[in-house]
Amino acid sequence: MQRYSGFSLVKHALSHHENWQRHWRNPTPKKRYDVIIVGGGGHGLATAWYLAKEFGITNVAVIEKGWLGGGNTARNTTIVRSNYLWDEAGRLYNHSLDLWKGLSQDLNYNVMFSQRGVLNLAHTLQDMRDVQRRVNANRLNGIDSEVVTPEQIKEIEPALDTSKRARYPIMGASWQQSAGVARHDAVAWGFARGADSLGVDLLQNTEVTGFKIRDGQIYGVHTNRGDIEAQTVGCVAAGNSGVLANMAGLKLPLESHPLQALVSEPLKPILNTVTMSNHVHGYASQSDKGDLVIGAGIDGYLGYGQRGSFPTVEHTLQAIVEMFPMFSRVRMNRQWGGIVDTCPDACPILSKTKVKGLYFNCGWGTGGFKATPGSGHVFAASLAKGEMHPIAAPFSIDRFHTGALIDEHGAAGVAH
Amino acid sequence: MFYIFCPYCDERREEEEFHPSGQAHLVRPTDPESVSDEAWGDYLFFRDNPRGIHHEMWVHRLGCRKFFNITRDTTTYEILETYPMGEQPTITAETARVRREQGVQTADGGWQTVGAQPENSTLNEETSS
Ligand SMILES: Cc1cc2nc3c(=O)[nH]c(=O)nc-3n(C[C@H](O)[C@H](O)[C@H](O)COP(=O)(O)OP(=O)(O)OC[C@H]3O[C@@H](n4cnc5c(N)ncnc54)[C@H](O)[C@@H]3O)c2cc1C
Ligand SMILES: [Zn+2]
């Protein structure tokens, strides 16, 4: 693999940047692999990379029905944070945040991780209590988090309407300084390039259409390019996880909903941080290109259409204008949707299944981008050892029958 | 944007008057105390989530405030029928597949197979007149 550096940039400038190596190969599928990952989004690619790099398992295929990172990975609003309420979730997302910090170096690929901080606003007394409770829980878990006053909020984000005149005046917020944003495509491409260089086969335009199961043990998958065998298969297919589970005769407690986002025309730098409000129901940040990156809640009905309905767009923009009145005349450039796999307790599923060797990593719903490195790391460890990694273990699918749910609706409602 | 026919108000109204309320025809176990954890968990948390025909409950929240059912395709978002609580759907994944393969007559007299409308839809009549 060609390494990227300041020096390589200068060297390639001499040949007008026409001789850069391709990021990854386009291999023909082999008959058999040690591990198959279904789904070439950020989580699937990260899993493959950690399998190869940390656990020495390089005979791996990532099977993707479209192109790499074209699912929710390419559609999300890139917020990275770890201020979740419960110990289990805090550990998982904080493990991920730790990996984000060194990711560009580890991958030799600039994922543009920018720790510009995240505000979660409170507009009611109950909001304030929730914020305080969550901040306290975060601090007990070693997650940096603090309660800030409207005056402090004004310092952090002057564009916000912190006045008493607002329809829903801001009473305070939680503030995680170490949170921020990253470049979504670069994350997928960085993991893909790294995995490929260690020998992982990235099979694009290859759709898994069924599983090969014998005596309760998986031994391969059917695809539109023929059968491919492996004794270990990890499904990381976000909104399509339920469809895959059905193929294996399993059912998951997931519902697939459209989640929309939109970006504005590019503006001069105006937002310093990421601001979200559960109560007013919207959030915004500004990309390095200058566009406002805006989102809110899911469309309430089931949908696999990767688009949503206009009322949701309208509500989202109402919330943004309520929080930032000065944006009322900014024009929106693009709008799109992804299919998010929402779970009843707003936490993911990282789990074995009744089929031996078949694992699922899904249910990340509206908020899995931030977890990409952590999820890939603990899932790879689980696939490599055949036992769920201790950080992943509480997220077993069994919890929907034992009752040990991890309710993160407060930390993950409209906040992604 | 959905334009939804409420079977109680007997007219089409805009999506914003309605609220989706999840999978239809779920039956609560009659004696919750005696069901297994498995059955109770299934009832509470596990839904069909199909790619295709889905029967779902909606409430006409800013209208008559009654619940009713919709049969809808989750990939095309096409609403195939709406029917009151207590009734069964006339279109299921099975019958819809047949209809899609056979196609339907369109308003201009043509024959349409992809994204075919059900015969009982009055949408075509409305647009042609
Ligand atoms: C609008 C929007 C905003 C969001 N904002 C945030 C945010 O700010 N912060 C945050 O943390 N998270 C956010 N999320 C959530 C986040 O995007 C996802 O949780 C995360 O990207 C999921 O990654 P993934 O790799 O699991 O899924 P994906 O990137 O969706 O990858 C799954 C892949 O599986 C493939 N696949 C499916 N079925 C098959 C098959 N049968 N065979 C082969 N391949 C298959 C798909 O083509 C797809 O590429 C947002 C999501 C959306 C839609
Ligand atoms: Zn009505």
Coordinates of C-alpha atoms and ligand atoms in Angstrom, one line a residue:
Chain A
M1 CA 0.0 0.0 0.0
Q2 CA 1.2 3.4 -1.0
R3 CA 1.6 5.5 2.2
Y4 CA 0.2 9.0 2.4
S5 CA 2.4 11.8 3.7
G6 CA 3.3 15.4 3.0
F7 CA 6.3 14.1 1.1
S8 CA 4.1 11.9 -1.2
L9 CA 1.9 14.9 -1.9
V10 CA 4.8 16.9 -3.1
K11 CA 6.2 13.9 -5.1
H12 CA 2.8 13.4 -6.9
A13 CA 2.4 17.1 -7.6
L14 CA 5.4 16.7 -9.9
S15 CA 3.4 14.2 -12.1
H16 CA 0.2 16.3 -11.8
H17 CA -1.4 13.8 -9.3
E18 CA -2.0 11.3 -12.2
N19 CA -0.1 8.4 -10.7
W20 CA -1.8 7.8 -7.3
Q21 CA -2.4 4.2 -6.6
R22 CA -6.0 2.8 -6.6
H23 CA -7.4 2.6 -3.1
W24 CA -8.3 -1.1 -3.3
R25 CA -8.4 -4.1 -5.6
N26 CA -11.5 -5.4 -7.3
P27 CA -11.0 -9.1 -6.7
T28 CA -13.0 -12.1 -8.0
P29 CA -14.7 -13.9 -5.2
K30 CA -12.9 -17.0 -3.9
K31 CA -14.8 -20.2 -3.2
R32 CA -14.0 -20.1 0.6
Y33 CA -13.0 -17.6 3.3
D34 CA -12.4 -17.9 7.0
V35 CA -14.9 -15.1 7.7
I36 CA -17.5 -13.4 5.6
I37 CA -18.8 -9.9 6.5
V38 CA -22.2 -9.0 4.9
G39 CA -22.5 -5.3 4.4
G40 CA -19.7 -2.9 3.3
G41 CA -20.6 0.1 5.4
G42 CA -18.3 1.7 7.9
H43 CA -19.1 -1.0 10.6
G44 CA -18.5 -3.9 8.2
L45 CA -15.3 -2.5 6.8
A46 CA -14.0 -1.6 10.3
T47 CA -14.8 -5.2 11.4
A48 CA -12.7 -6.5 8.5
W49 CA -9.8 -4.2 9.2
Y50 CA -9.6 -5.1 12.9
L51 CA -10.0 -8.8 12.1
A52 CA -6.9 -8.5 9.8
K53 CA -4.9 -6.1 11.8
E54 CA -5.5 -7.1 15.4
F55 CA -6.5 -10.7 15.1
G56 CA -4.4 -11.9 12.1
I57 CA -7.4 -13.2 10.2
T58 CA -6.9 -12.0 6.7
N59 CA -8.8 -14.6 4.7
V60 CA -11.9 -12.4 4.9
A61 CA -14.5 -11.2 2.4
V62 CA -16.7 -8.1 2.8
I63 CA -19.8 -8.6 0.6
E64 CA -21.6 -5.4 -0.4
K65 CA -24.6 -5.3 -2.6
G66 CA -23.9 -1.7 -3.8
W67 CA -20.8 0.3 -3.4
L68 CA -18.6 0.6 -0.3
G69 CA -20.0 3.0 2.3
G70 CA -23.1 3.8 0.2
G71 CA -25.6 3.1 2.9
N72 CA -26.1 5.0 6.1
T73 CA -22.4 5.6 6.3
A74 CA -22.7 8.0 3.4
R75 CA -25.9 9.5 4.5
N76 CA -25.4 10.4 8.2
T77 CA -24.7 13.7 9.8
T78 CA -21.4 12.5 11.2
I79 CA -21.8 13.4 14.9
V80 CA -19.4 11.6 17.2
R81 CA -20.0 11.7 21.0
S82 CA -20.1 9.2 23.9
N83 CA -22.4 10.9 26.5
Y84 CA -24.8 8.0 26.9
L85 CA -26.6 7.3 30.1
W86 CA -26.1 3.7 31.0
D87 CA -22.8 2.0 31.9
E88 CA -23.0 -0.5 29.1
A89 CA -23.6 2.1 26.4
G90 CA -21.1 4.5 27.9
R91 CA -18.4 1.9 27.7
L92 CA -19.2 1.0 24.1
Y93 CA -19.4 4.5 22.8
N94 CA -16.4 5.7 24.8
H95 CA -14.3 2.8 23.6
S96 CA -15.1 4.1 20.1
L97 CA -14.3 7.7 21.0
D98 CA -10.9 6.5 22.2
L99 CA -10.2 4.8 18.9
W100 CA -11.4 7.9 16.9
K101 CA -8.6 9.9 18.5
G102 CA -5.8 7.9 16.8
L103 CA -7.8 6.7 13.8
S104 CA -6.2 8.9 11.1
Q105 CA -2.8 7.8 12.2
D106 CA -3.8 4.1 12.5
L107 CA -5.3 4.1 9.0
N108 CA -2.8 6.5 7.4
Y109 CA -5.9 8.2 6.1
N110 CA -7.3 11.5 7.2
V111 CA -10.7 10.9 8.6
M112 CA -10.9 14.6 9.5
F113 CA -12.0 13.9 13.1
S114 CA -12.7 17.3 14.6
Q115 CA -13.4 17.5 18.4
R116 CA -15.4 20.7 18.3
G117 CA -17.8 19.6 21.1
V118 CA -21.5 18.8 21.3
L119 CA -24.2 20.7 23.1
N120 CA -27.4 18.9 24.1
L121 CA -29.9 21.7 25.0
A122 CA -32.5 21.7 27.8
H123 CA -35.6 23.8 27.5
T124 CA -37.7 22.6 30.4
L125 CA -37.2 21.7 34.0
Q126 CA -37.5 18.0 33.1
D127 CA -34.9 18.5 30.4
M128 CA -32.6 20.0 32.9
R129 CA -33.1 17.1 35.3
D130 CA -32.3 14.7 32.5
V131 CA -29.2 16.6 31.5
Q132 CA -27.9 16.6 35.1
R133 CA -28.6 13.0 35.6
R134 CA -26.9 12.1 32.3
V135 CA -23.9 14.3 33.0
N136 CA -23.5 12.8 36.5
A137 CA -23.7 9.3 35.0
N138 CA -21.1 10.2 32.4
R139 CA -18.7 11.5 34.9
L140 CA -18.9 8.4 37.0
N141 CA -18.0 6.5 33.8
G142 CA -15.0 8.7 33.1
I143 CA -16.7 10.4 30.1
D144 CA -16.0 14.1 29.9
S145 CA -19.3 15.9 30.3
E146 CA -20.6 19.0 32.1
V147 CA -23.7 21.1 32.6
V148 CA -23.4 24.5 31.1
T149 CA -25.6 27.6 31.7
P150 CA -27.2 29.8 29.0
E151 CA -24.4 32.3 29.5
Q152 CA -21.8 29.6 28.8
I153 CA -23.8 28.4 25.9
K154 CA -23.7 31.9 24.4
E155 CA -19.9 31.8 24.7
I156 CA -19.7 28.5 23.0
E157 CA -22.2 29.1 20.2
P158 CA -23.1 32.8 19.7
A159 CA -25.4 32.0 16.8
L160 CA -27.8 30.2 19.1
D161 CA -30.8 32.2 20.4
T162 CA -30.2 32.0 24.1
S163 CA -32.5 34.9 24.9
K164 CA -35.6 34.7 27.1
R165 CA -37.7 35.8 24.0
A166 CA -37.3 32.4 22.4
R167 CA -40.5 30.3 22.1
Y168 CA -38.7 27.6 24.1
P169 CA -36.0 29.4 26.0
I170 CA -32.8 27.5 26.6
M171 CA -32.3 26.7 30.3
G172 CA -29.0 25.0 30.0
A173 CA -27.2 22.1 28.2
S174 CA -24.9 19.2 28.6
W175 CA -21.5 19.9 26.9
Q176 CA -19.1 17.2 25.8
Q177 CA -15.9 18.9 24.7
S178 CA -14.2 15.8 23.3
A179 CA -17.2 15.1 20.9
G180 CA -17.4 16.4 17.4
V181 CA -17.6 15.3 13.8
A182 CA -15.6 13.3 11.2
R183 CA -15.7 12.8 7.5
H184 CA -18.1 9.9 6.9
D185 CA -16.8 8.8 3.4
A186 CA -13.2 9.0 4.5
V187 CA -14.0 6.6 7.4
A188 CA -15.4 4.0 5.0
W189 CA -12.6 4.5 2.5
G190 CA -9.8 4.5 5.1
F191 CA -11.0 1.2 6.6
A192 CA -11.5 -0.3 3.2
R193 CA -8.1 0.7 2.0
G194 CA -6.5 -0.6 5.2
A195 CA -8.4 -3.9 5.1
D196 CA -7.6 -4.4 1.4
S197 CA -3.9 -3.9 1.9
L198 CA -3.9 -6.6 4.5
G199 CA -5.5 -9.1 2.1
V200 CA -9.2 -8.7 2.7
D201 CA -11.3 -9.1 -0.4
L202 CA -13.9 -6.3 -0.9
L203 CA -16.6 -7.7 -3.1
Q204 CA -18.8 -4.9 -4.4
N205 CA -22.1 -5.2 -6.4
T206 CA -22.5 -8.6 -4.7
E207 CA -25.8 -9.2 -2.9
V208 CA -26.3 -11.9 -0.3
T209 CA -29.5 -13.6 -1.2
G210 CA -29.5 -16.5 1.3
F211 CA -27.6 -18.5 3.8
K212 CA -26.2 -22.0 3.7
I213 CA -27.0 -23.7 7.0
R214 CA -26.5 -27.3 7.9
D215 CA -27.4 -28.9 11.3
G216 CA -27.7 -25.4 12.8
Q217 CA -24.2 -24.3 11.6
I218 CA -23.6 -21.7 8.9
Y219 CA -21.2 -22.7 6.2
G220 CA -21.7 -20.0 3.5
V221 CA -23.9 -17.6 1.7
H222 CA -25.7 -17.5 -1.6
T223 CA -25.0 -14.4 -3.7
N224 CA -25.9 -13.1 -7.1
R225 CA -22.3 -14.0 -8.1
G226 CA -22.5 -17.6 -6.8
D227 CA -22.1 -19.3 -3.5
I228 CA -19.2 -18.4 -1.2
E229 CA -18.3 -20.5 1.9
A230 CA -17.3 -19.6 5.4
Q231 CA -17.9 -21.1 8.9
T232 CA -18.2 -17.6 10.4
V233 CA -20.5 -15.0 8.9
G234 CA -21.1 -11.5 10.5
C235 CA -24.1 -9.5 9.2
V236 CA -23.6 -5.7 9.4
A237 CA -26.4 -4.5 7.1
A238 CA -28.1 -1.7 9.1
G239 CA -31.7 -1.1 7.7
N240 CA -31.6 -4.4 5.8
S241 CA -30.6 -6.6 8.8
G242 CA -34.2 -7.8 9.3
V243 CA -34.4 -8.9 5.7
L244 CA -31.1 -10.9 6.1
A245 CA -32.3 -12.4 9.4
N246 CA -35.5 -13.6 7.6
M247 CA -33.3 -15.5 5.1
A248 CA -31.7 -17.4 8.0
G249 CA -35.1 -18.1 9.6
L250 CA -34.5 -15.6 12.4
K251 CA -36.4 -12.6 13.6
L252 CA -34.9 -9.4 15.0
P253 CA -36.6 -6.8 17.2
L254 CA -35.9 -4.1 14.6
E255 CA -38.0 -1.7 12.6
S256 CA -36.6 0.0 9.5
H257 CA -37.5 3.7 9.2
P258 CA -36.4 6.5 6.8
L259 CA -34.2 9.1 8.5
Q260 CA -33.6 12.3 6.6
A261 CA -30.9 14.9 6.6
L262 CA -30.3 18.1 4.6
V263 CA -27.5 20.5 3.9
S264 CA -27.7 24.2 3.0
E265 CA -25.8 26.3 0.6
P266 CA -22.2 26.9 1.8
L267 CA -21.8 29.7 4.3
K268 CA -18.9 31.5 5.8
P269 CA -17.9 29.8 9.2
I270 CA -20.7 30.5 11.7
L271 CA -21.2 27.4 13.8
N272 CA -18.4 26.4 16.2
T273 CA -19.9 23.2 17.5
V274 CA -22.7 20.7 17.1
T275 CA -26.0 21.7 18.7
M276 CA -28.9 19.4 19.3
S277 CA -32.2 19.8 21.0
N278 CA -34.5 16.9 21.9
H279 CA -37.3 19.2 22.9
V280 CA -37.4 21.6 19.9
H281 CA -36.4 18.5 17.8
G282 CA -33.5 19.3 15.5
Y283 CA -29.8 19.6 15.3
A284 CA -27.2 21.4 13.3
S285 CA -23.5 21.7 12.7
Q286 CA -21.4 23.2 9.9
S287 CA -19.2 21.1 7.6
D288 CA -15.7 22.2 6.6
K289 CA -17.1 23.0 3.2
G290 CA -19.4 25.6 4.9
D291 CA -22.8 23.9 4.5
L292 CA -25.1 23.6 7.5
V293 CA -25.7 19.9 8.2
I294 CA -29.2 19.5 9.6
G295 CA -31.2 16.6 10.8
A296 CA -34.0 15.6 13.2
G297 CA -36.1 12.5 14.0
I298 CA -37.1 9.5 11.9
D299 CA -40.2 9.4 9.7
G300 CA -42.7 7.4 11.9
Y301 CA -43.7 4.7 9.4
L302 CA -41.7 1.8 8.1
G303 CA -39.8 2.4 4.9
Y304 CA -37.0 1.0 2.8
G305 CA -37.2 3.8 0.2
Q306 CA -34.1 5.8 1.3
R307 CA -36.3 9.0 1.2
G308 CA -38.7 10.5 3.6
S309 CA -41.7 12.8 3.5
F310 CA -41.8 16.5 3.4
P311 CA -43.7 17.2 6.7
T312 CA -40.6 15.8 8.4
V313 CA -38.3 18.2 6.5
E314 CA -40.6 21.1 7.4
H315 CA -40.6 20.2 11.1
T316 CA -36.9 19.9 11.1
L317 CA -36.4 23.3 9.6
Q318 CA -38.9 24.9 12.0
A319 CA -36.7 23.6 14.8
I320 CA -33.6 25.0 13.2
V321 CA -35.1 28.4 12.8
E322 CA -36.4 28.3 16.4
M323 CA -32.8 27.6 17.6
F324 CA -31.0 29.8 15.1
P325 CA -33.4 32.6 13.9
M326 CA -30.6 34.0 11.7
F327 CA -30.8 31.0 9.4
S328 CA -34.4 31.7 8.4
R329 CA -33.3 32.7 4.9
V330 CA -30.6 30.2 4.3
R331 CA -31.4 28.0 1.3
M332 CA -31.2 24.3 1.5
N333 CA -29.2 22.5 -1.2
R334 CA -29.8 18.8 -0.9
Q335 CA -32.0 16.5 1.1
W336 CA -31.9 12.7 1.4
G337 CA -32.8 9.7 3.5
G338 CA -31.2 6.6 4.9
I339 CA -32.9 3.5 6.3
V340 CA -32.2 3.2 10.0
D341 CA -32.7 0.0 12.0
T342 CA -34.3 1.2 15.2
C343 CA -34.3 -1.0 18.2
P344 CA -36.9 -0.9 21.0
D345 CA -34.3 0.3 23.6
A346 CA -32.4 2.6 21.2
C347 CA -29.3 0.4 21.7
P348 CA -27.5 -1.8 19.1
I349 CA -27.5 -5.6 18.9
L350 CA -24.1 -7.3 18.8
S351 CA -24.9 -10.9 19.1
K352 CA -24.6 -14.5 18.3
T353 CA -27.8 -16.2 17.0
K354 CA -29.4 -19.6 17.1
V355 CA -27.4 -20.5 14.0
K356 CA -23.9 -21.4 15.0
G357 CA -21.3 -19.1 13.4
L358 CA -23.8 -16.5 12.3
Y359 CA -23.5 -13.2 14.1
F360 CA -25.4 -9.9 13.8
N361 CA -24.2 -6.4 14.4
C362 CA -27.1 -4.1 13.8
G363 CA -29.8 -1.9 15.5
W364 CA -27.6 1.1 15.5
G365 CA -30.5 3.1 14.3
T366 CA -30.1 6.8 14.1
G367 CA -26.7 6.9 15.9
G368 CA -24.2 4.4 14.8
F369 CA -21.7 6.4 12.9
K370 CA -19.9 7.5 16.1
A371 CA -19.5 3.9 17.0
T372 CA -17.9 2.8 13.8
P373 CA -14.4 2.0 15.1
G374 CA -15.5 0.7 18.4
S375 CA -18.2 -1.5 16.9
G376 CA -15.8 -2.9 14.3
H377 CA -13.2 -3.6 17.0
V378 CA -15.4 -5.4 19.5
F379 CA -17.3 -7.3 16.8
A380 CA -14.0 -8.4 15.2
A381 CA -12.8 -9.6 18.6
S382 CA -16.0 -11.6 19.0
L383 CA -15.8 -13.2 15.6
A384 CA -12.1 -14.0 16.1
K385 CA -12.6 -15.7 19.5
G386 CA -16.1 -17.1 19.0
E387 CA -17.1 -15.4 22.3
M388 CA -18.7 -12.0 22.5
H389 CA -16.2 -9.3 23.6
P390 CA -17.0 -8.1 27.2
I391 CA -18.0 -4.6 25.9
A392 CA -20.3 -6.2 23.3
A393 CA -21.8 -8.9 25.6
P394 CA -24.6 -6.8 27.2
F395 CA -25.9 -6.1 23.7
S396 CA -27.0 -9.6 23.1
I397 CA -30.3 -10.3 21.4
D398 CA -31.3 -12.3 24.5
R399 CA -32.1 -9.1 26.3
F400 CA -35.4 -8.8 24.6
H401 CA -36.5 -12.0 26.3
T402 CA -34.7 -11.6 29.7
G403 CA -35.8 -8.0 30.0
A404 CA -32.3 -6.6 30.5
L405 CA -32.9 -3.7 28.2
I406 CA -30.5 -0.7 28.0
D407 CA -32.8 2.2 27.6
E408 CA -31.0 5.0 25.8
H409 CA -34.0 6.9 24.4
G410 CA -33.0 10.0 26.4
A411 CA -29.5 10.1 25.0
A412 CA -30.5 9.0 21.5
G413 CA -33.9 10.4 20.8
V414 CA -33.4 13.2 18.2
A415 CA -29.7 13.3 19.1
H416 CA -27.7 11.1 16.8
Chain B
M1 CA -46.2 12.9 1.2
F2 CA -49.1 10.5 1.8
Y3 CA -52.7 11.4 0.9
I4 CA -54.5 9.1 3.2
F5 CA -58.1 7.8 3.0
C6 CA -59.7 7.7 6.5
P7 CA -62.3 5.0 6.5
Y8 CA -64.3 6.8 9.2
C9 CA -64.2 10.3 7.8
D10 CA -64.7 8.8 4.4
E11 CA -62.3 11.2 2.6
R12 CA -58.6 11.6 1.7
R13 CA -56.6 13.9 4.0
E14 CA -53.0 15.0 4.1
E15 CA -50.4 12.9 5.9
E16 CA -49.9 15.5 8.6
E17 CA -53.3 14.9 10.1
F18 CA -52.3 11.3 10.8
H19 CA -49.8 9.4 12.9
P20 CA -48.4 6.0 12.2
S21 CA -48.7 3.6 15.2
G22 CA -46.9 0.4 14.2
Q23 CA -47.8 -3.1 13.0
A24 CA -51.5 -3.9 12.9
H25 CA -53.3 -7.0 14.1
L26 CA -51.0 -7.7 17.1
V27 CA -52.9 -9.8 19.6
R28 CA -52.1 -9.2 23.3
P29 CA -51.7 -12.6 25.1
T30 CA -55.0 -13.1 27.0
D31 CA -53.3 -14.1 30.2
P32 CA -49.9 -12.3 30.4
E33 CA -49.1 -13.9 33.8
S34 CA -48.9 -17.4 32.3
V35 CA -47.0 -16.8 29.0
S36 CA -43.3 -17.6 28.8
D37 CA -40.6 -14.9 28.7
E38 CA -40.1 -15.9 25.1
A39 CA -43.7 -15.3 24.1
W40 CA -44.0 -12.1 26.1
G41 CA -40.7 -10.7 24.6
D42 CA -41.9 -11.6 21.1
Y43 CA -45.2 -9.8 21.7
L44 CA -43.6 -6.7 23.1
F45 CA -40.6 -6.3 20.8
F46 CA -40.5 -8.4 17.7
R47 CA -42.2 -6.9 14.6
D48 CA -42.5 -8.1 11.0
N49 CA -40.5 -5.2 9.4
P50 CA -41.0 -6.5 5.9
R51 CA -39.6 -5.2 2.6
G52 CA -42.9 -5.1 0.8
I53 CA -46.5 -5.4 1.9
H54 CA -47.1 -4.2 5.5
H55 CA -50.3 -4.0 7.5
E56 CA -50.0 -1.1 9.9
M57 CA -52.1 1.0 12.3
W58 CA -52.5 4.7 11.9
V59 CA -54.5 7.2 13.9
H60 CA -56.4 10.1 12.4
R61 CA -55.0 12.3 15.2
L62 CA -56.1 15.7 14.0
G63 CA -59.4 14.5 12.5
C64 CA -61.8 11.9 14.0
R65 CA -59.0 10.6 16.3
K66 CA -59.8 7.0 15.5
F67 CA -57.4 4.2 14.7
F68 CA -57.6 2.3 11.5
N69 CA -55.4 0.1 9.3
I70 CA -53.4 0.6 6.1
T71 CA -51.9 -1.9 3.8
R72 CA -48.8 -0.3 2.3
D73 CA -45.8 -1.2 0.3
T74 CA -42.7 -0.3 2.3
T75 CA -40.5 0.0 -0.8
T76 CA -42.7 2.0 -3.1
Y77 CA -44.7 3.6 -0.2
E78 CA -47.8 3.0 -2.2
I79 CA -51.0 2.8 -0.1
L80 CA -53.0 -0.2 -1.3
E81 CA -56.0 0.0 1.0
T82 CA -57.3 1.4 4.3
Y83 CA -59.8 -0.4 6.4
P84 CA -61.4 0.0 9.9
M85 CA -60.2 -1.7 13.0
G86 CA -61.6 -5.2 13.4
E87 CA -61.5 -5.9 9.7
Q88 CA -59.0 -8.0 7.8
P89 CA -57.0 -6.8 4.8
T90 CA -58.1 -7.8 1.3
I91 CA -54.6 -7.3 -0.1
T92 CA -51.7 -9.4 1.4
A93 CA -48.1 -10.1 0.3
E94 CA -49.4 -13.1 -1.6
T95 CA -52.3 -11.4 -3.5
A96 CA -50.2 -8.3 -4.2
R97 CA -47.5 -10.4 -5.8
V98 CA -50.0 -11.8 -8.2
R99 CA -51.5 -8.4 -9.0
R100 CA -48.0 -7.0 -9.6
E101 CA -47.2 -9.8 -12.1
Q102 CA -50.5 -9.6 -13.9
G103 CA -50.6 -5.8 -13.9
V104 CA -53.6 -3.6 -14.0
Q105 CA -55.4 -1.4 -16.5
T106 CA -54.4 2.2 -16.1
A107 CA -56.5 5.3 -16.5
D108 CA -55.4 6.0 -20.1
G109 CA -56.3 2.4 -21.1
G110 CA -52.7 1.2 -21.0
W111 CA -51.4 -1.9 -19.1
Q112 CA -49.1 -1.3 -16.2
T113 CA -47.2 -3.9 -14.3
V114 CA -44.6 -2.0 -12.3
G115 CA -46.0 -0.1 -9.4
A116 CA -49.5 -1.2 -10.3
Q117 CA -52.4 0.4 -8.5
P118 CA -55.0 -1.9 -7.0
E119 CA -58.3 -2.0 -8.9
N120 CA -60.2 -0.5 -6.0
S121 CA -58.1 2.7 -6.0
T122 CA -60.1 5.7 -7.1
L123 CA -56.9 7.7 -7.6
N124 CA -56.8 7.0 -11.4
E125 CA -60.4 8.1 -11.9
E126 CA -59.8 11.3 -10.1
T127 CA -56.7 12.3 -12.1
S128 CA -58.4 11.5 -15.5
S129 CA -61.5 13.5 -15.1
Ligands
LIG1 C1 -29.8 10.9 8.0 C2 -29.0 10.2 8.9 C3 -28.2 10.8 9.9 C4 -27.5 10.2 10.8 N1 -26.7 10.9 11.7 C5 -25.9 10.3 12.5 C6 -25.0 11.0 13.4 O1 -25.0 12.3 13.3 N2 -24.2 10.4 14.2 C7 -24.2 9.0 14.3 O2 -23.4 8.5 15.1 N3 -25.0 8.2 13.5 C8 -25.8 8.9 12.6 N4 -26.6 8.1 11.8 C9 -26.6 6.6 11.9 C10 -25.4 6.0 11.2 O3 -25.4 6.5 9.8 C11 -25.5 4.5 11.1 O4 -25.8 4.0 12.4 C12 -24.2 3.9 10.7 O5 -23.7 4.6 9.6 C13 -24.4 2.4 10.3 O6 -23.3 1.9 9.7 P1 -23.3 0.5 9.0 O7 -22.0 0.2 8.4 O8 -23.8 -0.5 10.1 O9 -24.5 0.6 8.0 P2 -24.5 1.0 6.4 O10 -23.5 2.1 6.1 O11 -25.9 1.3 6.0 O12 -24.0 -0.3 5.7 C14 -24.8 -1.4 5.5 C15 -24.4 -2.0 4.2 O13 -25.0 -3.3 4.0 C16 -25.3 -3.5 2.7 N5 -26.3 -4.6 2.5 C17 -27.5 -4.6 3.0 N6 -28.1 -5.8 2.6 C18 -27.2 -6.5 1.9 C19 -27.1 -7.8 1.3 N7 -28.2 -8.5 1.3 N8 -26.0 -8.2 0.7 C20 -24.9 -7.4 0.7 N9 -24.9 -6.2 1.3 C21 -26.0 -5.7 1.9 C22 -25.9 -2.1 2.3 O14 -25.8 -1.9 0.9 C23 -25.0 -1.1 3.0 O15 -23.9 -0.6 2.3 C24 -27.4 8.7 10.8 C25 -28.1 8.0 9.9 C26 -28.9 8.7 8.9 C27 -29.7 8.0 7.9
ZN2 ZN -60.9 10.2 10.3

